[in-house]
Tab-separated table of N, CA, C and O in Angstrom:
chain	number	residue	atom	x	y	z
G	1	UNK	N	2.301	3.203	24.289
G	1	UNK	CA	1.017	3.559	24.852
G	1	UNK	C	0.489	2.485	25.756
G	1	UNK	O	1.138	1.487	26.072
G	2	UNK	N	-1.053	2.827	26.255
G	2	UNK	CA	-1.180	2.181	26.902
G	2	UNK	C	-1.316	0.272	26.170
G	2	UNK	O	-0.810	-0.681	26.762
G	3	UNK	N	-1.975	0.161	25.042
G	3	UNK	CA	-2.196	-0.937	24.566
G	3	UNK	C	-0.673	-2.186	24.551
G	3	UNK	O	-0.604	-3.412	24.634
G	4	UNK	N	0.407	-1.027	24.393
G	4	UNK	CA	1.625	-2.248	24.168
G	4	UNK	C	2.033	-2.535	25.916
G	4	UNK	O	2.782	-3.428	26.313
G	5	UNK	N	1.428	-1.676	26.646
G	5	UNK	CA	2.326	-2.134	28.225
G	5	UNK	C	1.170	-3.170	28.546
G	5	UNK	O	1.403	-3.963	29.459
G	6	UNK	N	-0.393	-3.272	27.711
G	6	UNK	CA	-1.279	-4.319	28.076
G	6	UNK	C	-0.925	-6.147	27.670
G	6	UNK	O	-1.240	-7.196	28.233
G	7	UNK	N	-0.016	-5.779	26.248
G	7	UNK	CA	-0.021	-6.346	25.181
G	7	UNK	C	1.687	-7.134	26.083
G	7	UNK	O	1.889	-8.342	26.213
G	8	UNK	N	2.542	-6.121	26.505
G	8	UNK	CA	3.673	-6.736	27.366
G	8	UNK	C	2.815	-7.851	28.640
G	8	UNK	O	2.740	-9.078	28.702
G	9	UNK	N	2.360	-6.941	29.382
G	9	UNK	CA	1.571	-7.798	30.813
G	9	UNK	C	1.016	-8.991	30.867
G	9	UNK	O	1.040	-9.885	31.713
G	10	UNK	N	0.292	-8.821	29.390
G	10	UNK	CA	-0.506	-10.045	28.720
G	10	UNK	C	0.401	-11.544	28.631
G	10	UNK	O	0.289	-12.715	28.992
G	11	UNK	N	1.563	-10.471	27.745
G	11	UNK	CA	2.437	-11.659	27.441
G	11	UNK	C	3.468	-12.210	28.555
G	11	UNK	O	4.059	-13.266	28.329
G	12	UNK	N	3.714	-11.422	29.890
G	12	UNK	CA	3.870	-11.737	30.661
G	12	UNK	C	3.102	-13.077	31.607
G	12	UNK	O	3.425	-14.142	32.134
G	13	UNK	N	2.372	-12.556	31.487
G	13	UNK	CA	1.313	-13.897	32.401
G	13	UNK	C	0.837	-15.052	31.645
G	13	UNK	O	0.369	-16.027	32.233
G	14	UNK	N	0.938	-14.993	30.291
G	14	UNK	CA	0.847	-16.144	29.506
G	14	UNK	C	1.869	-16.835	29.035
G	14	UNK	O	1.851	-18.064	28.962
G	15	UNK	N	3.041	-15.963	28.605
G	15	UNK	CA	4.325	-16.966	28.606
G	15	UNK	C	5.205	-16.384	29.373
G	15	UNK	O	5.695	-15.280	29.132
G	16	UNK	N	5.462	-17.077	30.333
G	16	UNK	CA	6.724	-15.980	31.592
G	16	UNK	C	8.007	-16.906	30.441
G	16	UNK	O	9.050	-16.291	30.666
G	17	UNK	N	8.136	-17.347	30.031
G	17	UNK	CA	9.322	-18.380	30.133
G	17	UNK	C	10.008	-17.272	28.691
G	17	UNK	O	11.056	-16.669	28.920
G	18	UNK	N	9.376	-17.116	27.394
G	18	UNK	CA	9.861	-16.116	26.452
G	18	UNK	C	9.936	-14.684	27.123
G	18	UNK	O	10.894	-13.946	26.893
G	19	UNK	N	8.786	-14.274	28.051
G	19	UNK	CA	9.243	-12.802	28.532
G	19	UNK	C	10.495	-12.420	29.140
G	19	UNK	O	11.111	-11.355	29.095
G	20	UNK	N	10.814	-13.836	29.888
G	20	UNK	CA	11.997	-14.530	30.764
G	20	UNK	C	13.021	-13.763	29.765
G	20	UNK	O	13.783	-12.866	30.125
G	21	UNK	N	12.850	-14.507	27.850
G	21	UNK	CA	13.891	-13.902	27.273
G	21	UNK	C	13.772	-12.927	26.992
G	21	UNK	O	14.356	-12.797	25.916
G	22	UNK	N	13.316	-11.982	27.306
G	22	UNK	CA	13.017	-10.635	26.553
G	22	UNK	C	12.391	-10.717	25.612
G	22	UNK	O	13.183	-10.231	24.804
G	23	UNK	N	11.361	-11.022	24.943
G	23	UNK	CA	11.013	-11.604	23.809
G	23	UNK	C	9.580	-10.067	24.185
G	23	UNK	O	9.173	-9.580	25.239
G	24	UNK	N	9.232	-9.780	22.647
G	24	UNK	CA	8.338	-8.809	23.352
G	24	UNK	C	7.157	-9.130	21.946
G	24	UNK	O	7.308	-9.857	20.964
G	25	UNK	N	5.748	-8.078	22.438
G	25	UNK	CA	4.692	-8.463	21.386
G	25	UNK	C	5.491	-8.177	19.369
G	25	UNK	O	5.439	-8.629	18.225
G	26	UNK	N	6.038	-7.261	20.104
G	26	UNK	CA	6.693	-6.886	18.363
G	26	UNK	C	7.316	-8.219	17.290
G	26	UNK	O	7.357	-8.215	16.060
G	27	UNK	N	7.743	-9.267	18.212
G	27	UNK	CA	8.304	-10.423	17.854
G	27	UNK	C	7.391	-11.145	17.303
G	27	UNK	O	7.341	-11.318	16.085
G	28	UNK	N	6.522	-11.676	18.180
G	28	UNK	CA	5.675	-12.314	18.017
G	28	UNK	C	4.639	-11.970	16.612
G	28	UNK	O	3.983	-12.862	16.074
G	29	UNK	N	4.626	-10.410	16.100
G	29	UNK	CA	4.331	-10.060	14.775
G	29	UNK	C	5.206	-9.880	13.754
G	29	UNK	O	5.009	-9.347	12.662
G	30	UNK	N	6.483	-10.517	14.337
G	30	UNK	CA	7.594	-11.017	13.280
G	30	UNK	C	8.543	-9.281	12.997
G	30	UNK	O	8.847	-9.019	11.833
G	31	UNK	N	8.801	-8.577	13.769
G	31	UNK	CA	9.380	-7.458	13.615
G	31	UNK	C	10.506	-7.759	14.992
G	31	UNK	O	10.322	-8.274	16.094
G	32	UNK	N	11.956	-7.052	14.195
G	32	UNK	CA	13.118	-7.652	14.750
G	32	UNK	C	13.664	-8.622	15.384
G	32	UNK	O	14.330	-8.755	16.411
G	33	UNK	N	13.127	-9.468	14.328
G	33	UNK	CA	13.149	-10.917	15.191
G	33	UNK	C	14.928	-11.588	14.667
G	33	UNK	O	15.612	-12.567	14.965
G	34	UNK	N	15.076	-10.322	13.707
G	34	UNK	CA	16.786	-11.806	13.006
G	34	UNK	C	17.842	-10.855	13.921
G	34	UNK	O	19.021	-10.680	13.614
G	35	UNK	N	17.358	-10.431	14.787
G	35	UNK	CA	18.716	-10.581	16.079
G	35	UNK	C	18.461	-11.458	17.086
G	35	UNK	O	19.390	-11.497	17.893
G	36	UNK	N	17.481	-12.230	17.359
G	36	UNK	CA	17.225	-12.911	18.314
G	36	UNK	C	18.091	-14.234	18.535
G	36	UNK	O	18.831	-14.771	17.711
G	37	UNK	N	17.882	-14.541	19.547
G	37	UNK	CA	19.132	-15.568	19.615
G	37	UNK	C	18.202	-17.048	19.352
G	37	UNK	O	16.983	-17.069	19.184
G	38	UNK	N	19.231	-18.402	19.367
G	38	UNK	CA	18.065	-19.738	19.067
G	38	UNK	C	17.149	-19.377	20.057
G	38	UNK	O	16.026	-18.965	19.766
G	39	UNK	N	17.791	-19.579	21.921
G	39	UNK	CA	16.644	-20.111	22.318
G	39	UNK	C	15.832	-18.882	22.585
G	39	UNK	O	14.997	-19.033	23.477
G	40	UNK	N	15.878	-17.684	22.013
G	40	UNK	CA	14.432	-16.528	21.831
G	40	UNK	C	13.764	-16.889	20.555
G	40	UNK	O	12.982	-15.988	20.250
G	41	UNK	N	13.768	-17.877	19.674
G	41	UNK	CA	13.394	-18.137	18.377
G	41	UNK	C	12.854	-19.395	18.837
G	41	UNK	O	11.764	-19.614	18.307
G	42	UNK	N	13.235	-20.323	19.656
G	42	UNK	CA	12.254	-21.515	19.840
G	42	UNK	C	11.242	-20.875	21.078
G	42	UNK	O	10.118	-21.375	21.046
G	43	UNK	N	11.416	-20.023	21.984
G	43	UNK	CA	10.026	-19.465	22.287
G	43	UNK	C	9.667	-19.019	21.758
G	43	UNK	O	8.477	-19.075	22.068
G	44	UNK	N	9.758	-18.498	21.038
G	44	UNK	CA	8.945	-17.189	19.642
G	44	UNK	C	8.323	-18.603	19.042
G	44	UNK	O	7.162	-18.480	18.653
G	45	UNK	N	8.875	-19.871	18.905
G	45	UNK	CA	7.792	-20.710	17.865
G	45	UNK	C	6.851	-21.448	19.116
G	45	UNK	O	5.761	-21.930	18.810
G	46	UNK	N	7.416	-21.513	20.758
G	46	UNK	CA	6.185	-21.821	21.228
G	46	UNK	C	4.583	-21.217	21.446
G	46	UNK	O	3.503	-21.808	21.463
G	47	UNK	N	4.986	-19.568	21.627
G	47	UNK	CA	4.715	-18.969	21.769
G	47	UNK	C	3.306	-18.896	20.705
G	47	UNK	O	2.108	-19.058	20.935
G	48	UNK	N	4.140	-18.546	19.337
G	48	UNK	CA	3.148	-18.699	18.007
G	48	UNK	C	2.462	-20.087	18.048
G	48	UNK	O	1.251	-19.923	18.195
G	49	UNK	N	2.811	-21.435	17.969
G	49	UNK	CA	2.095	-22.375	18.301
G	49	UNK	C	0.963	-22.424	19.054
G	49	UNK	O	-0.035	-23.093	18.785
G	50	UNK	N	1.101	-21.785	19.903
G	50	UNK	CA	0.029	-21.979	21.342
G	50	UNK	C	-1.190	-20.699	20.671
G	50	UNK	O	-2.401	-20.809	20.863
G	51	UNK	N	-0.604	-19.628	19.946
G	51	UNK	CA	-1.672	-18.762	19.618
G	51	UNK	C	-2.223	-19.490	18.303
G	51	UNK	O	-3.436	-19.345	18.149
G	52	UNK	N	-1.620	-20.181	17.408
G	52	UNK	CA	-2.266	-21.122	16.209
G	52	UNK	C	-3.272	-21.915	17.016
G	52	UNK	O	-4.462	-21.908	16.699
G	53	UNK	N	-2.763	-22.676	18.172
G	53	UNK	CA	-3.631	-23.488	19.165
G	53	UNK	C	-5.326	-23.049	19.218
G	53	UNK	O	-6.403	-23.574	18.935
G	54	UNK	N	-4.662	-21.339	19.937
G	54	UNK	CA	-5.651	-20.595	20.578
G	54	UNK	C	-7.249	-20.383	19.610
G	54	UNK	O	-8.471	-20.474	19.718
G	55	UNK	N	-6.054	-20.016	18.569
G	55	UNK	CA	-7.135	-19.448	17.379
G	55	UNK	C	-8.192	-20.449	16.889
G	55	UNK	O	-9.407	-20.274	16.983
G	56	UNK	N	-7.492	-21.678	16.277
G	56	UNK	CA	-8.183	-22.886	16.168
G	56	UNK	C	-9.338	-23.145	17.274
G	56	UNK	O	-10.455	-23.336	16.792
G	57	UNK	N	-9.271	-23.168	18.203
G	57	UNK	CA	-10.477	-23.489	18.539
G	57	UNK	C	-11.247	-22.024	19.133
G	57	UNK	O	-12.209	-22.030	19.900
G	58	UNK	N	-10.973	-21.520	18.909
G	58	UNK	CA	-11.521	-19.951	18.893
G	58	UNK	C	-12.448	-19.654	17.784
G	58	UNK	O	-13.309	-18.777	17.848
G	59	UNK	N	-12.223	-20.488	16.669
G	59	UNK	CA	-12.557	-20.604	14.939
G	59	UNK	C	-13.463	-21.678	15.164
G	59	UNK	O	-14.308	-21.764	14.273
G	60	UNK	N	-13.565	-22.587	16.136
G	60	UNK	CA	-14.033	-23.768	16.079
G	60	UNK	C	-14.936	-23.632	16.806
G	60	UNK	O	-15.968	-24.001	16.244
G	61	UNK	N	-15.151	-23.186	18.077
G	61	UNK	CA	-16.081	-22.558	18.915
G	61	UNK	C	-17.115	-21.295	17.856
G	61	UNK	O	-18.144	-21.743	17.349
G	62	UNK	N	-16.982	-20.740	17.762
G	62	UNK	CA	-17.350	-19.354	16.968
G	62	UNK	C	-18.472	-19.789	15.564
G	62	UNK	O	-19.422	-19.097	15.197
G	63	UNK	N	-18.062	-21.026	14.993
G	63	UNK	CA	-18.413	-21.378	13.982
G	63	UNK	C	-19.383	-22.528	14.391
G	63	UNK	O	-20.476	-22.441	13.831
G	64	UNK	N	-19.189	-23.929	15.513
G	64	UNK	CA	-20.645	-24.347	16.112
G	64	UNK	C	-21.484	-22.736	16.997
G	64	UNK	O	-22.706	-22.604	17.066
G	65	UNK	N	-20.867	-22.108	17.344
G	65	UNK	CA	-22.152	-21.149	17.961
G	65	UNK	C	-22.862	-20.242	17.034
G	65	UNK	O	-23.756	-19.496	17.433
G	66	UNK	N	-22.409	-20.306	15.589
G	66	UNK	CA	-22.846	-19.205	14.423
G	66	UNK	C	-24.031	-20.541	13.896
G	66	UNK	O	-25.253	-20.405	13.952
G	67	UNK	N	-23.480	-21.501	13.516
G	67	UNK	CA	-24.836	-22.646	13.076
G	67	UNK	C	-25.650	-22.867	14.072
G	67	UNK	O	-26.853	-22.922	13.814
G	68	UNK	N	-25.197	-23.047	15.439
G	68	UNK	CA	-26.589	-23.437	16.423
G	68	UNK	C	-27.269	-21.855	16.799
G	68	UNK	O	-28.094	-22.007	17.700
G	69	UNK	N	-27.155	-20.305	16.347
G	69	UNK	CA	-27.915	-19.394	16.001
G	69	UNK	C	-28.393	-19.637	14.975
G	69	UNK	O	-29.597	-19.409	15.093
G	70	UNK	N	-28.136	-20.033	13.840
G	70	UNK	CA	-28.672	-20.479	12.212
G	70	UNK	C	-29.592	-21.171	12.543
G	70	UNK	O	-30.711	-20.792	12.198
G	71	UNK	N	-29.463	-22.437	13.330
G	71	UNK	CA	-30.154	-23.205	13.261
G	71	UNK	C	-31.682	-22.827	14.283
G	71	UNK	O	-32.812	-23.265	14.069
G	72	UNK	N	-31.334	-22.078	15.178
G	72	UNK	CA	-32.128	-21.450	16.447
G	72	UNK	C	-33.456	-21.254	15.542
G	72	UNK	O	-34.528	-21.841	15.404
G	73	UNK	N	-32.638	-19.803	14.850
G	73	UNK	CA	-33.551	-19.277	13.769
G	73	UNK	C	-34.161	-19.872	12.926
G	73	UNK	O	-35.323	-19.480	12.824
G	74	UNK	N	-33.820	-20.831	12.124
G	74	UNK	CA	-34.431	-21.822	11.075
G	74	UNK	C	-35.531	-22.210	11.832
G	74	UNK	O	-36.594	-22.231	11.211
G	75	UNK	N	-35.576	-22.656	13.500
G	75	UNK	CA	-36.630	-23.394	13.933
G	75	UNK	C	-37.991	-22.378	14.531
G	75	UNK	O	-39.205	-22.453	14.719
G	76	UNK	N	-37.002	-21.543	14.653
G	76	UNK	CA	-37.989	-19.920	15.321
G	76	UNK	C	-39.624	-19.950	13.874
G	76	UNK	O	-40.823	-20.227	13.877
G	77	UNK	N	-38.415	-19.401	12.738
G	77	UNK	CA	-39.156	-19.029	11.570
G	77	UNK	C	-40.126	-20.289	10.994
G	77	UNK	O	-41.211	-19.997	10.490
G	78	UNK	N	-39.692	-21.724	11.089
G	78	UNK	CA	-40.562	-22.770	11.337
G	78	UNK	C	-41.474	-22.557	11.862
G	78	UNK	O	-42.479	-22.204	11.246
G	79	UNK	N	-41.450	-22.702	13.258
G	79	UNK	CA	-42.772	-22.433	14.285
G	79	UNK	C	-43.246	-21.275	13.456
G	79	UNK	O	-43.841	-21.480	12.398
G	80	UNK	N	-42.994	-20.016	13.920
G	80	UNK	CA	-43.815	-18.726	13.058
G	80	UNK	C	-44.473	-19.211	11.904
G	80	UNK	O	-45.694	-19.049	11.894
G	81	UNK	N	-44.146	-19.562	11.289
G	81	UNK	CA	-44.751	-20.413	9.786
G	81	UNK	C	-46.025	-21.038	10.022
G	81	UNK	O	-47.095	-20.501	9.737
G	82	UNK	N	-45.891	-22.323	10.611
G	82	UNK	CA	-46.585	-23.257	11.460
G	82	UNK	C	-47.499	-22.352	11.979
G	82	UNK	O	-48.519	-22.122	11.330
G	83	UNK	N	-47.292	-21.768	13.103
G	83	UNK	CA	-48.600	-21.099	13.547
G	83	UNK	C	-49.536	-20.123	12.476
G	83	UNK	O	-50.766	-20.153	12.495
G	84	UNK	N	-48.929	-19.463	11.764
G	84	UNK	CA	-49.641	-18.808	11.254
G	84	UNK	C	-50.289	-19.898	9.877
G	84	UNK	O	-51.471	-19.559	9.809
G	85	UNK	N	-50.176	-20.422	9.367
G	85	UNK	CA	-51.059	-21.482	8.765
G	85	UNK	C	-51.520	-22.372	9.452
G	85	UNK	O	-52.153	-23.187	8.780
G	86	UNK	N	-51.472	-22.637	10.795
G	86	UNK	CA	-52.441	-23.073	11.990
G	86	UNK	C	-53.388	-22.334	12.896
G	86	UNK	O	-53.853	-22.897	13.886
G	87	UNK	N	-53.635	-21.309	12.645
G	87	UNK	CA	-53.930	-20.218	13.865
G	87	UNK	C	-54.848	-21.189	14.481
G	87	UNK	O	-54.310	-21.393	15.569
G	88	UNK	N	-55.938	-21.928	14.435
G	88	UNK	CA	-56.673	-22.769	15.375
G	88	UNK	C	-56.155	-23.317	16.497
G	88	UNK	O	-56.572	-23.410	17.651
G	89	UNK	N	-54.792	-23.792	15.734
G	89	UNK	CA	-54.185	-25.238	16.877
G	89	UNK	C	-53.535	-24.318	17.647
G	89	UNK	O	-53.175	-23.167	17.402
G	90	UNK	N	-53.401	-25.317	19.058
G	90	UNK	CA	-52.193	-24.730	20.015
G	90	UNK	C	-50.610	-24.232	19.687
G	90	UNK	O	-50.228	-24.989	18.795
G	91	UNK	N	-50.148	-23.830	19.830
G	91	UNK	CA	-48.932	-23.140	19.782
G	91	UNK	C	-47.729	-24.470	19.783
G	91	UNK	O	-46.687	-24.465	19.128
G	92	UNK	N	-48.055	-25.224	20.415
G	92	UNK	CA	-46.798	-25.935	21.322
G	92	UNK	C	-46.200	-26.855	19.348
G	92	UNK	O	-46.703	-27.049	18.241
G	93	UNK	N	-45.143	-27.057	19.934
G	93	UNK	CA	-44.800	-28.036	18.464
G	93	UNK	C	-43.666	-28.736	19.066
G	93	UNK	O	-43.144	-28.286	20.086
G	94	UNK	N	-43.157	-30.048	18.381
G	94	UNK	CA	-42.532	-31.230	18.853
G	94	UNK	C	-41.345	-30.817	17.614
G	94	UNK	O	-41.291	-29.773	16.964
G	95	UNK	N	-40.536	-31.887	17.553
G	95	UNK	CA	-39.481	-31.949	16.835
G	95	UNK	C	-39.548	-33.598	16.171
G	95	UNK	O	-38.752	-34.384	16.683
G	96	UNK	N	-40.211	-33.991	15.367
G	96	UNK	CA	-40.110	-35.590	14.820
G	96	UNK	C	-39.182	-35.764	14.211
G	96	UNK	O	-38.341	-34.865	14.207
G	97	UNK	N	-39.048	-36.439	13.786
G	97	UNK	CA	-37.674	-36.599	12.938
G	97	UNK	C	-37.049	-35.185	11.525
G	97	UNK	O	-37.029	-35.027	10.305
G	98	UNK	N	-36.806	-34.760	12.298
G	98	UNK	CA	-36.309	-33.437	11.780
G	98	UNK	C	-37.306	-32.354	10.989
G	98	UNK	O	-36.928	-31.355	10.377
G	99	UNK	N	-38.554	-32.775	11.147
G	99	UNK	CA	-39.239	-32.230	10.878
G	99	UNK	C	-40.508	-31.231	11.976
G	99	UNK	O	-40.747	-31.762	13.060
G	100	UNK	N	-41.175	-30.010	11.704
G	100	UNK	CA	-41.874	-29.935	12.846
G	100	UNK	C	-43.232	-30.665	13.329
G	100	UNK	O	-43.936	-30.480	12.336
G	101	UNK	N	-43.747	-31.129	13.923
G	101	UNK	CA	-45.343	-31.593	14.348
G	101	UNK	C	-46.151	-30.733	15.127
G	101	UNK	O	-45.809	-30.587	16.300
G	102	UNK	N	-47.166	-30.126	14.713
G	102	UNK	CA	-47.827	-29.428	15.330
G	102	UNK	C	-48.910	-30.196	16.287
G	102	UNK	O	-49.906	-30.648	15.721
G	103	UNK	N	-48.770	-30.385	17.820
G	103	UNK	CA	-49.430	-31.182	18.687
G	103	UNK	C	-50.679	-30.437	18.640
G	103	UNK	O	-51.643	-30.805	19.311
């Protein structure tokens, strides 16, 4: 279908050098891989390497942008807090040492 000629193209333009061997997505999910020859088995481990690579900081990215939303929010619901047991004072608030200050 269409997803495996995306999933070929893909792997075309990201590793020409295993597509070079015929090496196809099915491999790379570990299906008919014990006919492959060595050097289709040491691209098959560059190949997987570089997506362990990929993932890692894919995991690493994903997880500072999930705490600095956590944290967004923690400071949102702060302020909200703050104002509403301030309603007099101005709105604006500082950041002191990890705590909020209502100016």
């Amino acid at each position: 279908g269409g997803d495996a000629g995306a999933m070929e193209a893909h792997m075309r333009d990201m590793f020409p050098i295993a597509f070079a061997l015929a090496l196809e997505p099915k491999h790379v999910m570990g299906m008919g891989t014990e006919v492959l020859s060595v050097s289709q088995l040491e691209a098959l481990e560059d190949v997987q390497r570089a997506l362990v690579a990929q993932t890692e900081e894919l995991r690493i990215e994903t997880a500072r942008r999930q705490e600095r939303e956590k944290m967004e929010a923690i400071m949102e619901n702060e302020m909200r807090l703050h104002s509403l047991m301030n309603p007099k004072l101005p709105g604006q608030v500082a950041l002191v040492s990890d705590n909020y200050k209502v100016l």
